[in-house]
Amino acid sequence: MRRLFSENRSWSWTMAYAVCQILFGIAAICFPFTMSIASGLFFGWILIVAAIFAIISGFSSRHIRGHWLDIICGVIAFITGVIAIEYPVASALTIVWLIACWLLLVGLTQLFIAFRIVTERNWLLLRGIVNSLIALFLFFSSDKTSLAFLGLAVGFAFVSEGVGMAMLALRLKRLQEEDIIL
């Protein structure tokens, strides 16, 4: 058991983590609607956990003015979390709309800045146009397309992260073989 968790095997655990992320990402890409529903459910549970902490914080700081705000926000988050769990498709679509709003704001900001600066103008213009177009696509696409987007986005994010972790694991292995690190 000690050998299983030894420092000499740290790269292999990193690689195992990378492989899990890649496999999870591939599964999400193959089943984007399932991943979207799971994202909606996960969002609901995050809200419920945050709500519990907000309510506890509000009651534990009764002596501080404005403690009711924590309690009220906690109750709202709890109700929203329950609704998100009860209606995971609507929750997933809400996530897509939030992503679209974020992309539009980022894209418009990049376009605004691109016209104000000289250096890196082309890259900022390109990024601003791409982000804005993706946002508009999401705003005007069907629910099915939006859900597919969310699942695919999560899947590609996991694959990308997994590939990065695999590269790190291989670098760790090489450094360990060269006795640069233990």
Short mmCIF file of C-alpha atoms in Angstrom, two decimals:
data_model
loop_
_atom_site.label_atom_id
_atom_site.label_comp_id
_atom_site.label_asym_id
_atom_site.label_seq_id
_atom_site.Cartn_x
_atom_site.Cartn_y
_atom_site.Cartn_z
CA MET A 1 0.00 0.00 0.00
CA ARG A 2 2.85 2.35 0.80
CA ARG A 3 4.32 1.83 -2.68
CA LEU A 4 0.94 2.67 -4.24
CA PHE A 5 1.06 6.20 -2.81
CA SER A 6 4.81 6.78 -2.98
CA GLU A 7 6.21 10.02 -4.36
CA ASN A 8 7.82 8.11 -7.23
CA ARG A 9 4.36 7.32 -8.57
CA SER A 10 2.93 10.85 -8.43
CA TRP A 11 3.04 11.15 -12.20
CA SER A 12 0.97 7.99 -12.59
CA TRP A 13 -1.80 9.34 -10.35
CA THR A 14 -1.79 12.55 -12.36
CA MET A 15 -2.05 10.47 -15.55
CA ALA A 16 -4.91 8.42 -14.06
CA TYR A 17 -6.70 11.67 -13.25
CA ALA A 18 -6.10 12.88 -16.81
CA VAL A 19 -7.46 9.66 -18.31
CA CYS A 20 -10.59 9.91 -16.12
CA GLN A 21 -11.17 13.48 -17.28
CA ILE A 22 -10.72 12.52 -20.92
CA LEU A 23 -13.08 9.55 -20.59
CA PHE A 24 -15.66 11.68 -18.78
CA GLY A 25 -15.33 14.32 -21.50
CA ILE A 26 -15.78 11.75 -24.27
CA ALA A 27 -18.88 10.42 -22.50
CA ALA A 28 -20.25 13.97 -22.27
CA ILE A 29 -19.58 14.54 -25.97
CA CYS A 30 -21.28 11.25 -26.86
CA PHE A 31 -24.27 11.99 -24.61
CA PRO A 32 -24.58 15.80 -24.53
CA PHE A 33 -28.23 15.86 -23.46
CA THR A 34 -27.53 13.63 -20.47
CA MET A 35 -24.62 15.88 -19.52
CA SER A 36 -26.85 18.94 -19.80
CA ILE A 37 -29.45 17.40 -17.48
CA ALA A 38 -26.67 16.45 -15.05
CA SER A 39 -25.38 20.04 -15.20
CA GLY A 40 -28.85 21.34 -14.36
CA LEU A 41 -29.12 18.95 -11.40
CA PHE A 42 -25.61 19.83 -10.22
CA PHE A 43 -26.49 23.53 -10.38
CA GLY A 44 -29.53 22.87 -8.19
CA TRP A 45 -27.51 20.99 -5.58
CA ILE A 46 -24.86 23.72 -5.50
CA LEU A 47 -27.59 26.26 -4.78
CA ILE A 48 -29.02 24.13 -1.97
CA VAL A 49 -25.62 23.69 -0.30
CA ALA A 50 -24.90 27.42 -0.64
CA ALA A 51 -28.35 28.17 0.78
CA ILE A 52 -27.74 26.05 3.85
CA PHE A 53 -24.48 27.87 4.57
CA ALA A 54 -26.11 31.28 3.99
CA ILE A 55 -28.96 30.47 6.39
CA ILE A 56 -26.57 29.14 9.05
CA SER A 57 -24.42 32.25 8.60
CA GLY A 58 -27.45 34.49 9.00
CA PHE A 59 -28.64 32.81 12.18
CA SER A 60 -25.14 32.63 13.67
CA SER A 61 -24.64 36.37 13.21
CA ARG A 62 -27.92 37.53 14.73
CA HIS A 63 -26.07 40.26 16.62
CA ILE A 64 -24.90 41.88 13.36
CA ARG A 65 -27.15 44.33 11.59
CA GLY A 66 -28.34 42.99 8.23
CA HIS A 67 -28.08 39.32 9.19
CA TRP A 68 -31.56 38.82 7.76
CA LEU A 69 -30.18 39.43 4.28
CA ASP A 70 -28.15 36.20 4.53
CA ILE A 71 -31.23 34.31 5.68
CA ILE A 72 -33.46 35.74 2.95
CA CYS A 73 -30.85 35.10 0.24
CA GLY A 74 -30.37 31.60 1.63
CA VAL A 75 -34.09 30.86 1.46
CA ILE A 76 -34.25 32.20 -2.11
CA ALA A 77 -31.24 30.09 -3.10
CA PHE A 78 -32.80 27.02 -1.47
CA ILE A 79 -36.10 27.48 -3.31
CA THR A 80 -34.23 28.11 -6.58
CA GLY A 81 -32.13 24.98 -6.01
CA VAL A 82 -35.20 22.84 -5.41
CA ILE A 83 -36.80 24.22 -8.58
CA ALA A 84 -33.59 23.54 -10.53
CA ILE A 85 -33.57 19.93 -9.33
CA GLU A 86 -37.27 19.54 -10.07
CA TYR A 87 -36.85 21.00 -13.58
CA PRO A 88 -33.29 20.12 -14.68
CA VAL A 89 -33.93 20.89 -18.37
CA ALA A 90 -35.06 24.43 -17.54
CA SER A 91 -32.07 24.72 -15.23
CA ALA A 92 -29.70 23.62 -17.99
CA LEU A 93 -31.27 26.09 -20.42
CA THR A 94 -30.80 28.83 -17.82
CA ILE A 95 -27.11 27.94 -17.66
CA VAL A 96 -26.92 28.22 -21.46
CA TRP A 97 -28.56 31.65 -21.36
CA LEU A 98 -26.13 32.80 -18.66
CA ILE A 99 -23.23 31.58 -20.80
CA ALA A 100 -24.71 33.43 -23.79
CA CYS A 101 -25.05 36.65 -21.78
CA TRP A 102 -21.49 36.30 -20.53
CA LEU A 103 -20.14 35.63 -24.05
CA LEU A 104 -22.01 38.61 -25.45
CA LEU A 105 -20.70 40.96 -22.75
CA VAL A 106 -17.15 39.65 -23.15
CA GLY A 107 -17.39 39.83 -26.94
CA LEU A 108 -18.72 43.38 -26.98
CA THR A 109 -16.08 44.45 -24.46
CA GLN A 110 -13.35 42.92 -26.62
CA LEU A 111 -14.69 44.71 -29.70
CA PHE A 112 -14.86 48.01 -27.80
CA ILE A 113 -11.29 47.64 -26.56
CA ALA A 114 -10.05 46.52 -29.98
CA PHE A 115 -11.09 49.87 -31.45
CA ARG A 116 -9.34 51.74 -28.63
CA ILE A 117 -5.90 50.10 -28.73
CA VAL A 118 -3.34 49.51 -31.44
CA THR A 119 -1.49 46.43 -30.21
CA GLU A 120 -3.22 43.06 -30.43
CA ARG A 121 -6.13 44.68 -32.27
CA ASN A 122 -6.63 41.82 -34.75
CA TRP A 123 -6.76 39.12 -32.06
CA LEU A 124 -9.16 41.13 -29.95
CA LEU A 125 -11.38 41.79 -32.96
CA LEU A 126 -11.41 38.10 -33.84
CA ARG A 127 -12.14 37.02 -30.26
CA GLY A 128 -14.84 39.67 -29.89
CA ILE A 129 -16.55 38.65 -33.12
CA VAL A 130 -16.38 34.92 -32.31
CA ASN A 131 -17.68 35.38 -28.76
CA SER A 132 -20.50 37.65 -29.94
CA LEU A 133 -21.50 35.27 -32.74
CA ILE A 134 -21.57 32.27 -30.38
CA ALA A 135 -23.72 34.29 -27.97
CA LEU A 136 -26.17 35.26 -30.71
CA PHE A 137 -26.27 31.66 -31.91
CA LEU A 138 -27.19 30.52 -28.40
CA PHE A 139 -29.83 33.22 -27.99
CA PHE A 140 -31.58 32.26 -31.21
CA SER A 141 -31.09 28.49 -31.22
CA SER A 142 -33.71 25.91 -30.25
CA ASP A 143 -33.82 24.35 -26.79
CA LYS A 144 -32.46 21.09 -28.16
CA THR A 145 -29.51 22.84 -29.78
CA SER A 146 -28.83 24.81 -26.60
CA LEU A 147 -28.83 21.64 -24.50
CA ALA A 148 -26.50 19.95 -26.97
CA PHE A 149 -24.19 22.96 -26.78
CA LEU A 150 -24.00 22.79 -22.99
CA GLY A 151 -23.23 19.07 -22.98
CA LEU A 152 -20.64 19.43 -25.72
CA ALA A 153 -19.03 22.44 -24.03
CA VAL A 154 -18.69 20.51 -20.77
CA GLY A 155 -17.34 17.50 -22.67
CA PHE A 156 -14.73 19.48 -24.59
CA ALA A 157 -13.71 21.29 -21.39
CA PHE A 158 -13.07 17.95 -19.68
CA VAL A 159 -11.15 16.56 -22.67
CA SER A 160 -9.06 19.73 -22.88
CA GLU A 161 -8.30 19.65 -19.17
CA GLY A 162 -7.50 15.94 -19.37
CA VAL A 163 -5.06 16.44 -22.22
CA GLY A 164 -3.36 19.22 -20.24
CA MET A 165 -3.11 16.98 -17.18
CA ALA A 166 -1.72 14.13 -19.31
CA MET A 167 0.98 16.46 -20.62
CA LEU A 168 1.79 17.46 -17.05
CA ALA A 169 1.95 13.80 -15.99
CA LEU A 170 4.39 12.98 -18.79
CA ARG A 171 6.54 15.95 -17.80
CA LEU A 172 6.52 14.80 -14.17
CA LYS A 173 7.53 11.31 -15.28
CA ARG A 174 10.43 12.67 -17.30
CA LEU A 175 11.59 14.86 -14.42
CA GLN A 176 11.39 11.92 -12.02
CA GLU A 177 13.38 9.73 -14.41
CA GLU A 178 16.04 12.43 -14.62
CA ASP A 179 16.05 12.63 -10.80
CA ILE A 180 15.22 16.31 -10.93
CA ILE A 181 12.30 15.77 -8.58
CA LEU A 182 11.45 12.85 -6.36
#
